[in-house]
CSV table of C-alpha atoms and ligand atoms in Angstrom, one decimal:
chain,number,residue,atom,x,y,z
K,1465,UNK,CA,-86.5,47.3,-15.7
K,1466,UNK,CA,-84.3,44.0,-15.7
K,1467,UNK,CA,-81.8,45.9,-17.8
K,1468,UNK,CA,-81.9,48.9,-15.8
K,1469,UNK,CA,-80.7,46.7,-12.8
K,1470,UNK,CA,-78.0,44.7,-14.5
K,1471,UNK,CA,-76.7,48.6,-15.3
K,1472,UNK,CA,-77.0,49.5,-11.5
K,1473,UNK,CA,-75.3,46.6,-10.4
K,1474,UNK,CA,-72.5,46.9,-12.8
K,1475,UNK,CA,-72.1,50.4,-11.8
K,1476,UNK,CA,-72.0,49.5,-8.4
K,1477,UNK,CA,-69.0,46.5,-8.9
K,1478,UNK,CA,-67.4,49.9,-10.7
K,1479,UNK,CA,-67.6,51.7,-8.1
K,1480,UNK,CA,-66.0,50.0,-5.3
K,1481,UNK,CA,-63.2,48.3,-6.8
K,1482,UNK,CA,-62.3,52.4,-7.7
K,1483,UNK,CA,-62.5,53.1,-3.8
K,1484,UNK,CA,-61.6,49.5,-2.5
K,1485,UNK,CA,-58.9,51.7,-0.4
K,1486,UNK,CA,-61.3,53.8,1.4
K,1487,UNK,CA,-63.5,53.3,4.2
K,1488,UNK,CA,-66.5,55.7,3.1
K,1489,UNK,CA,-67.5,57.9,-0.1
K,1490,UNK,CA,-70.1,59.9,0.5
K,1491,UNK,CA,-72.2,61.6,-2.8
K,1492,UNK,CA,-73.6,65.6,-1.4
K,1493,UNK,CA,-76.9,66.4,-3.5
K,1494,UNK,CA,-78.5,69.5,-2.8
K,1495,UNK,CA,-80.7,71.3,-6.1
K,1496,UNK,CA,-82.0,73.6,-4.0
K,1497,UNK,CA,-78.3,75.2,-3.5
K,1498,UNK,CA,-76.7,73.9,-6.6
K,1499,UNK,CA,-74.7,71.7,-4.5
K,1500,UNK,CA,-72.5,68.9,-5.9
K,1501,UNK,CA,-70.0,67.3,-4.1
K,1502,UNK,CA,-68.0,64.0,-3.1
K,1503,UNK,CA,-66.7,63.3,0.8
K,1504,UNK,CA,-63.8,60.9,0.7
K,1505,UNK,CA,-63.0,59.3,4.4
K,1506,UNK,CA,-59.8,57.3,3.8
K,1507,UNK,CA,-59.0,56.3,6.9
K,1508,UNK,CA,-59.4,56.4,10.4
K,1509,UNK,CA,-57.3,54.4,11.9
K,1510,UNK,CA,-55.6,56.9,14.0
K,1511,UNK,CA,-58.5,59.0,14.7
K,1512,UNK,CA,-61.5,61.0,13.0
K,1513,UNK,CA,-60.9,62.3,9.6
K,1514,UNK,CA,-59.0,65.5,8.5
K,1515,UNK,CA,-59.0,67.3,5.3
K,1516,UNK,CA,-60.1,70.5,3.5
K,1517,UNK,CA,-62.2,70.7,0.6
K,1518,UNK,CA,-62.0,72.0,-2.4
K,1519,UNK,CA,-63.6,73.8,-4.8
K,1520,UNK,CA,-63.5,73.2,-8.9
K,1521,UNK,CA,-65.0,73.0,-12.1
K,1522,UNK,CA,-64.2,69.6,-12.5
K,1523,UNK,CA,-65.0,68.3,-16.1
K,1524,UNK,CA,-67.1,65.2,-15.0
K,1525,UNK,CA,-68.2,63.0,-12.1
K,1526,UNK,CA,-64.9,60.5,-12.8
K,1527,UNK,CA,-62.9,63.6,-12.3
K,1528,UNK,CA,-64.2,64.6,-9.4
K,1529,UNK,CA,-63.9,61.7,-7.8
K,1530,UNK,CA,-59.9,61.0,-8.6
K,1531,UNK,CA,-58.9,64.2,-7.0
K,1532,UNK,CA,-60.9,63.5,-3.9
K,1533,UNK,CA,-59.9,59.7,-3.7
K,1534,UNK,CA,-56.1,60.9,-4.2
K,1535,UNK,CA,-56.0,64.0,-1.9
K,1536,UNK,CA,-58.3,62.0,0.6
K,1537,UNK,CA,-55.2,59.0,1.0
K,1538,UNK,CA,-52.4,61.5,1.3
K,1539,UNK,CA,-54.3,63.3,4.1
K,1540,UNK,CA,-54.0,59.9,6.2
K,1541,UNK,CA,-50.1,59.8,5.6
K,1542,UNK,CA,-49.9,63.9,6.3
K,1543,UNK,CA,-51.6,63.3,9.4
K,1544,UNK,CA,-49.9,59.6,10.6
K,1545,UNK,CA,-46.3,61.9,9.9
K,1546,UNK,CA,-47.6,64.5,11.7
K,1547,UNK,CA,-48.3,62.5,14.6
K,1548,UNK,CA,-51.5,63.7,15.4
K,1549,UNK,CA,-54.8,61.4,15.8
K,1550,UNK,CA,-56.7,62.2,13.0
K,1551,UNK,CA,-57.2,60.3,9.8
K,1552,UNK,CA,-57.1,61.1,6.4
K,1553,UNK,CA,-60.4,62.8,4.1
K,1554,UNK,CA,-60.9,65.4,1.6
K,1555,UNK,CA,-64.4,66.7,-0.1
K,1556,UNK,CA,-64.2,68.2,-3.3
K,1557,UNK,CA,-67.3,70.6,-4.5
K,1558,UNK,CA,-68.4,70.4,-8.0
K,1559,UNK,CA,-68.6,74.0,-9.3
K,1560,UNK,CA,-66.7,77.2,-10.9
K,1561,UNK,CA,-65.3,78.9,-7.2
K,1562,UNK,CA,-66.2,82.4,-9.4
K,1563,UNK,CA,-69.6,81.8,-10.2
K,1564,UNK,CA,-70.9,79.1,-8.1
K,1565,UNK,CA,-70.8,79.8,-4.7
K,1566,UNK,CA,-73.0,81.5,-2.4
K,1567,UNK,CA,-73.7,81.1,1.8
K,1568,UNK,CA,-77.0,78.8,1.3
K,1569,UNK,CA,-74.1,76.2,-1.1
K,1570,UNK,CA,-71.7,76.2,2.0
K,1571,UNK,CA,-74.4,75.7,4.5
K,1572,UNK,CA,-76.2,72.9,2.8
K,1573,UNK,CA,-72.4,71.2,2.5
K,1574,UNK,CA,-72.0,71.7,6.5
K,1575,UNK,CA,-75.1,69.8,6.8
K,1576,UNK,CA,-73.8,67.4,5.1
K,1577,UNK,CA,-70.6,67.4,6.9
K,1578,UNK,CA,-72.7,67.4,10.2
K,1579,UNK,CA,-74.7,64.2,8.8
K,1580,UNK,CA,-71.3,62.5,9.2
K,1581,UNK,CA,-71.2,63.3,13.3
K,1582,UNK,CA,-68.1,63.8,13.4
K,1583,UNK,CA,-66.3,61.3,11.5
K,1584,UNK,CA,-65.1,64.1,9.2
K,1585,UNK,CA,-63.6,67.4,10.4
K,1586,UNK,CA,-63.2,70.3,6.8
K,1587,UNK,CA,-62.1,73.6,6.1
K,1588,UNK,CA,-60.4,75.5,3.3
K,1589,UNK,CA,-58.3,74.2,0.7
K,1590,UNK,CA,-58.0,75.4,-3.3
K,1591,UNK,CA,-61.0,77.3,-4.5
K,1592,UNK,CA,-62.6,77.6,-1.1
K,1593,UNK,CA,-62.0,80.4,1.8
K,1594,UNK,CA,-62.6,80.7,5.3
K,1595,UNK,CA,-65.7,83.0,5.0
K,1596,UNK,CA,-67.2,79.6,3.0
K,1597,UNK,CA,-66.3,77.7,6.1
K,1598,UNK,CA,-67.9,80.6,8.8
K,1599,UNK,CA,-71.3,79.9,6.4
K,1600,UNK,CA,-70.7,76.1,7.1
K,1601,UNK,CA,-69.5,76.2,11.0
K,1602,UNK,CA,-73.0,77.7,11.3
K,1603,UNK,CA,-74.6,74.4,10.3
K,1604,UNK,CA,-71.8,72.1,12.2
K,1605,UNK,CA,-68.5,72.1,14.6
K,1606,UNK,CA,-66.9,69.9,12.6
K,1607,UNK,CA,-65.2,73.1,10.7
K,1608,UNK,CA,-61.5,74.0,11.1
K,1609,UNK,CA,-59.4,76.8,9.7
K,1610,UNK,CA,-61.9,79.5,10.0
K,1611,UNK,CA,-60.6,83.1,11.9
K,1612,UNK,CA,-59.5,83.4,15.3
K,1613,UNK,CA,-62.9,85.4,16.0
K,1614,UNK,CA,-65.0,83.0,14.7
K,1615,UNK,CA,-62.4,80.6,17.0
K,1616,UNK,CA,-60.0,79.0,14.8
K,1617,UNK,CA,-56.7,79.5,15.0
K,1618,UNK,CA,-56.0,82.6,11.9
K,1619,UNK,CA,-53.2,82.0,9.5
K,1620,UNK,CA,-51.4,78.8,9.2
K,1621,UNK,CA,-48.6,80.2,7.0
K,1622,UNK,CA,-46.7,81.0,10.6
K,1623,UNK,CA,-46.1,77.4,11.7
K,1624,UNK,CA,-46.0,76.1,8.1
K,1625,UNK,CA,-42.9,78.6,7.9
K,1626,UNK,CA,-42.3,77.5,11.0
K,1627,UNK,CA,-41.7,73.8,10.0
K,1628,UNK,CA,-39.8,74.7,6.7
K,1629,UNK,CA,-37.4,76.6,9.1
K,1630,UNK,CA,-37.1,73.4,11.7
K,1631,UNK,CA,-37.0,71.0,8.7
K,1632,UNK,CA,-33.9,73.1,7.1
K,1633,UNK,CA,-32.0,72.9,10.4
K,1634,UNK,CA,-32.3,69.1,10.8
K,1635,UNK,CA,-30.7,69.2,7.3
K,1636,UNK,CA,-28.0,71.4,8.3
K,1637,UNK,CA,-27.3,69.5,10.9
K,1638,UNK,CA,-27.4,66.3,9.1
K,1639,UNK,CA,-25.6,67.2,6.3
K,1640,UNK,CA,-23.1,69.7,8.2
K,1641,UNK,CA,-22.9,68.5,11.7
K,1642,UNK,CA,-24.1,71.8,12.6
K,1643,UNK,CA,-28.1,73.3,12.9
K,1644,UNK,CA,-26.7,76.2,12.2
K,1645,UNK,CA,-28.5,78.5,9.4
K,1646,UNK,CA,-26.4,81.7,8.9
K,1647,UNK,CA,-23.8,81.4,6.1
K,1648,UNK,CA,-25.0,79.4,3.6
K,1649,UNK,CA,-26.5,80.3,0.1
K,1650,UNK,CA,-30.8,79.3,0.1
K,1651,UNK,CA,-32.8,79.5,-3.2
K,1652,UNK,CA,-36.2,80.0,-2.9
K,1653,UNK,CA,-39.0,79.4,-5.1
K,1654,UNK,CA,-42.2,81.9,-4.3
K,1655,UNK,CA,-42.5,84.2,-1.6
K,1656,UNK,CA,-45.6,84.0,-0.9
K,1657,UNK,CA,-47.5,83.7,2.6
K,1658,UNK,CA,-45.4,80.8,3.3
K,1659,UNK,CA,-41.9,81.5,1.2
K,1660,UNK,CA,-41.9,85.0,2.5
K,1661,UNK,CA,-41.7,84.3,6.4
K,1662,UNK,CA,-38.7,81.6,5.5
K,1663,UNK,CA,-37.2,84.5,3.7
K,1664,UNK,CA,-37.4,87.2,6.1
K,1665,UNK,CA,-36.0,84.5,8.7
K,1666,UNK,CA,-33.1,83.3,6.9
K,1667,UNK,CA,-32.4,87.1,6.4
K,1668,UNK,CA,-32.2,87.9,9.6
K,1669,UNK,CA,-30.1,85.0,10.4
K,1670,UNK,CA,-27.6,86.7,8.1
K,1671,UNK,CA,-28.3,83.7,5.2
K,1672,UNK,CA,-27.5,84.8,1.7
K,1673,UNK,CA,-30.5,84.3,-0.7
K,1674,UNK,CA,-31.4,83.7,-4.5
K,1675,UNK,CA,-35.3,84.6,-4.8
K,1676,UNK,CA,-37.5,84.0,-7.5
K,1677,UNK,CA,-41.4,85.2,-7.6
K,1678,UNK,CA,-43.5,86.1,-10.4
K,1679,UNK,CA,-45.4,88.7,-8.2
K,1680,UNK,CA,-42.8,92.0,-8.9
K,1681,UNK,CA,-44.6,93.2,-5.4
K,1682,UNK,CA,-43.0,90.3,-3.2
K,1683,UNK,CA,-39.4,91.0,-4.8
K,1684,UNK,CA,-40.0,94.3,-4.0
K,1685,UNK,CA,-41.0,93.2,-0.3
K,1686,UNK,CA,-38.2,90.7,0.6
K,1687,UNK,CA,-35.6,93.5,-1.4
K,1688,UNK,CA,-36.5,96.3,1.0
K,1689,UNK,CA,-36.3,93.7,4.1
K,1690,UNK,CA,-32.9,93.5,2.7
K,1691,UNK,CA,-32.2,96.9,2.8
K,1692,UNK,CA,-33.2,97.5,6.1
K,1693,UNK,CA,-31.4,95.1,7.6
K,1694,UNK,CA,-28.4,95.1,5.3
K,1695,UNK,CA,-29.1,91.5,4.5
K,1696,UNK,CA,-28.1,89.4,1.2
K,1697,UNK,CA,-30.3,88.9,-1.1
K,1698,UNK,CA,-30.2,88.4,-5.3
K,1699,UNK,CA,-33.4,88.1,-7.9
K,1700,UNK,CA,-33.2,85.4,-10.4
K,1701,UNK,CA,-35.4,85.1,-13.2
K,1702,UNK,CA,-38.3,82.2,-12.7
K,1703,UNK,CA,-36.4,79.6,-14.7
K,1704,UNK,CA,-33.3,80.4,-13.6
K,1705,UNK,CA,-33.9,79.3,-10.0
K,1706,UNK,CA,-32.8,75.8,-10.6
K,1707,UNK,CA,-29.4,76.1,-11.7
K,1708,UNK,CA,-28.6,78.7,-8.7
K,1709,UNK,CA,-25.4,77.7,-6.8
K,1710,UNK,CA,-26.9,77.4,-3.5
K,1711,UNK,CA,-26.2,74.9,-0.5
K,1712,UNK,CA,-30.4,74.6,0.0
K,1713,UNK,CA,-32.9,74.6,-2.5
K,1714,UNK,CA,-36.3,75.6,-0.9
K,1715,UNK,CA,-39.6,75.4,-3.0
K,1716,UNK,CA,-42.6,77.3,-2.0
K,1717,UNK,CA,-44.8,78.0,-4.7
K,1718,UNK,CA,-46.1,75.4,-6.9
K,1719,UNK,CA,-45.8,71.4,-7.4
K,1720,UNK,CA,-44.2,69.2,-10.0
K,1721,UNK,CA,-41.4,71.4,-9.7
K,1722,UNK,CA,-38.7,67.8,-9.0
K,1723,UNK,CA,-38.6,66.7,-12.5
K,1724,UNK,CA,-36.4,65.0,-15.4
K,1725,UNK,CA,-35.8,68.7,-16.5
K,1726,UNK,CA,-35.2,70.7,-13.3
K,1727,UNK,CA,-32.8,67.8,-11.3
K,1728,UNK,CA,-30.6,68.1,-14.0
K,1729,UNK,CA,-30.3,71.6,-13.6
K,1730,UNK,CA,-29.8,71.4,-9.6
K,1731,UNK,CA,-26.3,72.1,-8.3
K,1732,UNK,CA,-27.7,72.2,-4.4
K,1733,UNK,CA,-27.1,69.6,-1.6
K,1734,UNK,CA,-30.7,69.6,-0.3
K,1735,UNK,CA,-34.7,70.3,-1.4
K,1736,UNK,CA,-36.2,71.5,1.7
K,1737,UNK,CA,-39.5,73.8,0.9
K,1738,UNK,CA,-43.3,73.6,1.5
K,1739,UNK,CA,-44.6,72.9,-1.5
K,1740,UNK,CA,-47.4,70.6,-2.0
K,1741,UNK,CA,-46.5,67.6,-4.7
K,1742,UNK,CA,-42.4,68.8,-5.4
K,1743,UNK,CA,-42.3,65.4,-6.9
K,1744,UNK,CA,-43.7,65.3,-10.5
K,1745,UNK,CA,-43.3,61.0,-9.5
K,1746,UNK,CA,-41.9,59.4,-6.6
K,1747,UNK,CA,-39.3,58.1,-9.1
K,1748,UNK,CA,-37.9,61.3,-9.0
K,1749,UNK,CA,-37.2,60.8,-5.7
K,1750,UNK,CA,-34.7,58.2,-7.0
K,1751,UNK,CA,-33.5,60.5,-9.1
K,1752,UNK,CA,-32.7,62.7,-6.8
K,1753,UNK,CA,-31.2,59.7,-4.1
K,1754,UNK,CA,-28.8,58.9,-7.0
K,1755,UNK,CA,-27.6,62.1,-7.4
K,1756,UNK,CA,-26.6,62.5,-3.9
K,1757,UNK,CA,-29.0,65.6,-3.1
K,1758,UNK,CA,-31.2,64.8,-0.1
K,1759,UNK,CA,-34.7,65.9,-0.4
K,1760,UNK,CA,-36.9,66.3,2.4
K,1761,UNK,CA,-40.2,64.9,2.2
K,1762,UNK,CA,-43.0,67.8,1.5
K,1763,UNK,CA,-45.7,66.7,3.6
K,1764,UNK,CA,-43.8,66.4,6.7
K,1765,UNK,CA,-42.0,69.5,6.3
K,1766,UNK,CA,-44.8,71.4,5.7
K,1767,UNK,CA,-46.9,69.7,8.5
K,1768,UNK,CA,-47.0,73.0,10.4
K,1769,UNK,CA,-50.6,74.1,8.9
K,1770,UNK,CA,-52.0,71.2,9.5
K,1771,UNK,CA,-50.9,70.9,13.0
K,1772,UNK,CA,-52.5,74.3,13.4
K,1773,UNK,CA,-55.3,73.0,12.1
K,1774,UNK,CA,-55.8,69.8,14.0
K,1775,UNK,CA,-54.8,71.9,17.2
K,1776,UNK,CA,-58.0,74.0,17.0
K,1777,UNK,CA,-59.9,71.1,17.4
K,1778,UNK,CA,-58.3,71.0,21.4
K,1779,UNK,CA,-59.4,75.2,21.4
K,1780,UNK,CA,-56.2,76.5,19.1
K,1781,UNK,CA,-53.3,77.3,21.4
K,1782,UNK,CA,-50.1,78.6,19.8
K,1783,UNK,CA,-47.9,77.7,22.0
K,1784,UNK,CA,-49.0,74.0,21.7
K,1785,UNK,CA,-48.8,73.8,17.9
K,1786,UNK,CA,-45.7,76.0,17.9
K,1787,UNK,CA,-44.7,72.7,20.3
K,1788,UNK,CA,-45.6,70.1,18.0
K,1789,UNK,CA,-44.1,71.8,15.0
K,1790,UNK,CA,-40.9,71.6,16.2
K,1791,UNK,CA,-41.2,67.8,16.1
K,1792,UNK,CA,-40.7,68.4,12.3
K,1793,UNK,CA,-36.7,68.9,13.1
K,1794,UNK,CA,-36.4,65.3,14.8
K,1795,UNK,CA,-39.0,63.6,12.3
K,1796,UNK,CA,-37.2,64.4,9.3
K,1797,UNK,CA,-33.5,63.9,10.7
K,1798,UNK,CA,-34.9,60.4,11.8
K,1799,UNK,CA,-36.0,60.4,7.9
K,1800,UNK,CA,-32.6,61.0,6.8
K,1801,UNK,CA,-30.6,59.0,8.8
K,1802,UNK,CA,-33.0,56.0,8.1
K,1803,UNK,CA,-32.9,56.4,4.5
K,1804,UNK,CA,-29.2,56.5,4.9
K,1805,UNK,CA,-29.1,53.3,6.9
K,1806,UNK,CA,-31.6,51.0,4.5
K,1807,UNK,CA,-30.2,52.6,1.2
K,1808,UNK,CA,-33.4,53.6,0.5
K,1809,UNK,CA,-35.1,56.9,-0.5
K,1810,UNK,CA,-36.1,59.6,2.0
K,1811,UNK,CA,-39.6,59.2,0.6
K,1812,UNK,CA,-40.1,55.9,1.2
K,1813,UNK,CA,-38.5,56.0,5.0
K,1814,UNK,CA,-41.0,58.8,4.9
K,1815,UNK,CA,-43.8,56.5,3.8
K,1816,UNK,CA,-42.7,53.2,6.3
K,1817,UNK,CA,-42.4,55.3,9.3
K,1818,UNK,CA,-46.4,56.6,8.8
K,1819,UNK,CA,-47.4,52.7,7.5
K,1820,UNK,CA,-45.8,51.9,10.9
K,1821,UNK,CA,-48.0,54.4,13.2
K,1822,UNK,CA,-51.2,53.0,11.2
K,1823,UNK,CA,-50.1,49.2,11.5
K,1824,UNK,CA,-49.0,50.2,15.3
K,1825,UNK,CA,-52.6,51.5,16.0
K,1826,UNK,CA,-54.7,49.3,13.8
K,1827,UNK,CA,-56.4,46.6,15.6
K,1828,UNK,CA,-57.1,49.2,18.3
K,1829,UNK,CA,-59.0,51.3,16.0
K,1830,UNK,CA,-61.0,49.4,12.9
K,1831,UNK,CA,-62.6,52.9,11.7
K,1832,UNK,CA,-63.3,56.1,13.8
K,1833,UNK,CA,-67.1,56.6,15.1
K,1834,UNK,CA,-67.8,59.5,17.7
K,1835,UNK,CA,-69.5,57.1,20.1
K,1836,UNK,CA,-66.6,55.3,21.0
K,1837,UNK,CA,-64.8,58.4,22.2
K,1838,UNK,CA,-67.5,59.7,24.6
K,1839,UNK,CA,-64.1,61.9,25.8
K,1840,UNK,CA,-63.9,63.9,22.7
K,1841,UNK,CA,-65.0,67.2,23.1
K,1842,UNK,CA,-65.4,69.6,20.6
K,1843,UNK,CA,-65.4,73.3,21.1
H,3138,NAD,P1,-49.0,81.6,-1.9
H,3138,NAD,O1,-50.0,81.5,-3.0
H,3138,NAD,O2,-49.2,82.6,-0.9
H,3138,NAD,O3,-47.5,81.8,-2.5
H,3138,NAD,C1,-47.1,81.2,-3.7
H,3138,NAD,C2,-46.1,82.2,-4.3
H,3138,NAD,O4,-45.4,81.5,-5.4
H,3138,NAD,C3,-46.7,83.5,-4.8
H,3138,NAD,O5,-46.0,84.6,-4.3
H,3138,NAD,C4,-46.6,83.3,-6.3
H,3138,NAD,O6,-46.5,84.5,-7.0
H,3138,NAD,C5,-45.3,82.4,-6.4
H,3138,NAD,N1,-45.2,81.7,-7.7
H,3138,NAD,C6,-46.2,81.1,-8.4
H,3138,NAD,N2,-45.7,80.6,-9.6
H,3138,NAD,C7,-44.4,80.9,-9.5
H,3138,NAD,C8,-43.3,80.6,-10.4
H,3138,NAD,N3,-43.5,79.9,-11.6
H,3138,NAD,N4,-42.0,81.0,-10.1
H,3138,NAD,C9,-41.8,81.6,-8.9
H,3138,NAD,N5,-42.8,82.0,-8.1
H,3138,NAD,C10,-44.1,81.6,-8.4
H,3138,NAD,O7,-49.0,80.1,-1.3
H,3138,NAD,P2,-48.4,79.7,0.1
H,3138,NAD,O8,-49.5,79.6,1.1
H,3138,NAD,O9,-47.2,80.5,0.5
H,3138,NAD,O10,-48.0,78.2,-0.2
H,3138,NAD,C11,-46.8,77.9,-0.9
H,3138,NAD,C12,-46.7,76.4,-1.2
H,3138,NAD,O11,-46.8,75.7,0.1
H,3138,NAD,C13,-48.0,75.8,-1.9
H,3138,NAD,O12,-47.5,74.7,-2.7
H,3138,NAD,C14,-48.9,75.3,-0.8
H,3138,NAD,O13,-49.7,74.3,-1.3
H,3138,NAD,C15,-47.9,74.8,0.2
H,3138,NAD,N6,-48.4,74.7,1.5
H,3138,NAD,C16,-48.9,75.9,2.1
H,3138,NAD,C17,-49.4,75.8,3.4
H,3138,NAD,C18,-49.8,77.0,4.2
H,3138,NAD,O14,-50.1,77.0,5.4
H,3138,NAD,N7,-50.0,78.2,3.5
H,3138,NAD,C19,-49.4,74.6,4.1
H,3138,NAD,C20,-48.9,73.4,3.4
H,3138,NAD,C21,-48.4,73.5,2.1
């Protein structure tokens, strides 16, 4: 028994000096569903706490709760850059998205979320869809991202596209002294939900492209928008993206894509896109600094989704988030022109301007409970 303890206690010590940074870790339990899974609450500084959750086979407990500490931290600087009031969280379920799901799974986890009264707000990230999160919103409203019927606010690709678009003019204007779009040479990685709408856009702004997708149907897609509106547009091969001569590189598929390798290859005079995690380490953001191509920080130009998100929370108005999306186009020529003026990256002015807003509002706000906001109404 007296060994038994000393284990627990170690195994406690363990335990929070691996989530010192975080307010509250909550472990899910649930054999009569099979459910397995890890709530991180970051912080809430600003606000309750905002982030999907995903689904994965995750090798073992340790793994598990990595992802969900790291994903979980980033949500509070996604949201602080987003400038809305929520803080940063993530939950992470333990299971194969294939095999292990089923309703009873995703209403036992919006118990769990609805245990938390509303200290943590969830919806769909890898591995998960929104049909998991209709199972859970009928357990809890402290679900986001679900379809406009069931009242969320549908797609978040538009004003993720939306922000890419904004973000691409502030660096036009930056760069060129002129917002202006149509002209210049783009190369996009992925046209997917997101990469397709800032095709199609920058198309019919009479933009020249270089596309790359592994999907044959999406070059099909963006090559017969093309032809129906006489636009400009040319197919590289995956690899061959990098080294396009373009004005504006724009990455929208997958992360890790800003690397030793790929910078070297880069002849552009900008990274604008929405993919999550461009950097493979924020000392490629040096990298790139030093070799005089601005890069514009992912998680603020790709904000749009998540102000969609958050938004729904007030009862999902699209004029509102469209609004606040558009914020993206000051927020990251601020970036730029503070990066210039400190000699430092656009990542870190990225990452001082959101440790600002928290510093600004901590003191205010030690950590977010619903009973202090007897205003808040939820839908
Ligand atoms: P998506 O899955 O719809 O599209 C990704 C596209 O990239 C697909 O067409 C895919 O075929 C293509 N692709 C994959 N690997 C490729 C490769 N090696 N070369 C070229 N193309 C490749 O995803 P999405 O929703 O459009 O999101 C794109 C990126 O933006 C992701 O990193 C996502 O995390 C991020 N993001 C999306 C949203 C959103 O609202 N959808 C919000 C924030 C961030």
């Amino acid at each position: 028994m007296k060994q038994q303890l000393d284990q627990s206690s170690e195994m406690t010590m363990d335990i929070f000096g691996k989530i010192s940074g975080h307010e509250q870790v909550v472990f899910c339990n649930d054999p009569s569903t099979g459910l397995q899974a890890i709530i991180a609450i970051h912080n809430t500084t600003l606000g309750p706490a905002l982030g999907g959750t995903r689904m994965y086979p995750y090798a073992n407990l340790d793994e598990a709760l990595d992802d969900v500490l790291r994903l979980s931290e980033g949500m509070t600087y996604k949201c602080a850059a987003a400038d809305i009031d929520f803080g940063g969280a993530k939950g992470v379920i333990i299971g194969d998205p294939k095999t292990d799901k089923s309703p009873a799974l995703f209403r036992a986890y919006g118990q769990f979320v609805d245990s938390l009264n509303g200290r943590f707000f969830t919806g769909t990230d890898m591995g998960t869809t929104m049909e998991d999160f209709v199972q859970a919103s009928k357990e809890t409203p402290f679900i986001n991202g679900i379809p406009v019927e069931f009242g969320g606010g549908g797609d978040s690709s538009v004003p993720t596209a939306q922000g890419v678009i904004y973000s691409l003019k502030a660096t036009a204007e930056y760069l060129y002294g002129d917002e202006t779009l149509s002209g210049k040479t783009y190369a996009i990685q992925g046209l997917g939900k997101v990469g397709f709408k800032v095709a199609e856009q920058l198309l019919e702004m009479g933009a020249h492209l270089v596309v790359t997708d592994i999907n044959q149907d999406a070059i099909a897609a963006i090559q017969a928008k093309a032809l129906a509106i006489q636009g400009n547009v040319a197919i590289v091969e995956s690899e061959e993206i990098y080294g396009v001569d373009a004005d504006i590189f724009i990455p929208c598929a997958m992360g890790g894509i800003l690397n030793d390798e790929t910078i070297e290859k880069l002849k552009v005079r900008a990274v604008v896109g929405s993919a999550n995690n461009q950097l493979k380490s924020d000392l490629h953001a040096k990298l790139l600094h030093e070799k005089g191509i601005l890069y514009a920080p992912d998680y603020i130009v790709n904000a749009g989704g998540l102000i969609q998100v958050a938004d729904e929370l007030y009862g999902a108005n699209k004029a509102r988030v469209l609004m606040k999306t558009k914020a993206i186009y000051q927020s990251i020529l601020d970036i730029y022109k503070q990066s210039e003026l400190d000699a430092i990256t656009t990542l870190e002015a990225a990452n001082r301007k959101c440790q600002q807003r928290l510093e600004e509002q901590r003191g205010r706000n030690n950590f977010y409970s619903r009973q202090k906001s007897p205003k808040w109404t939820f839908k």
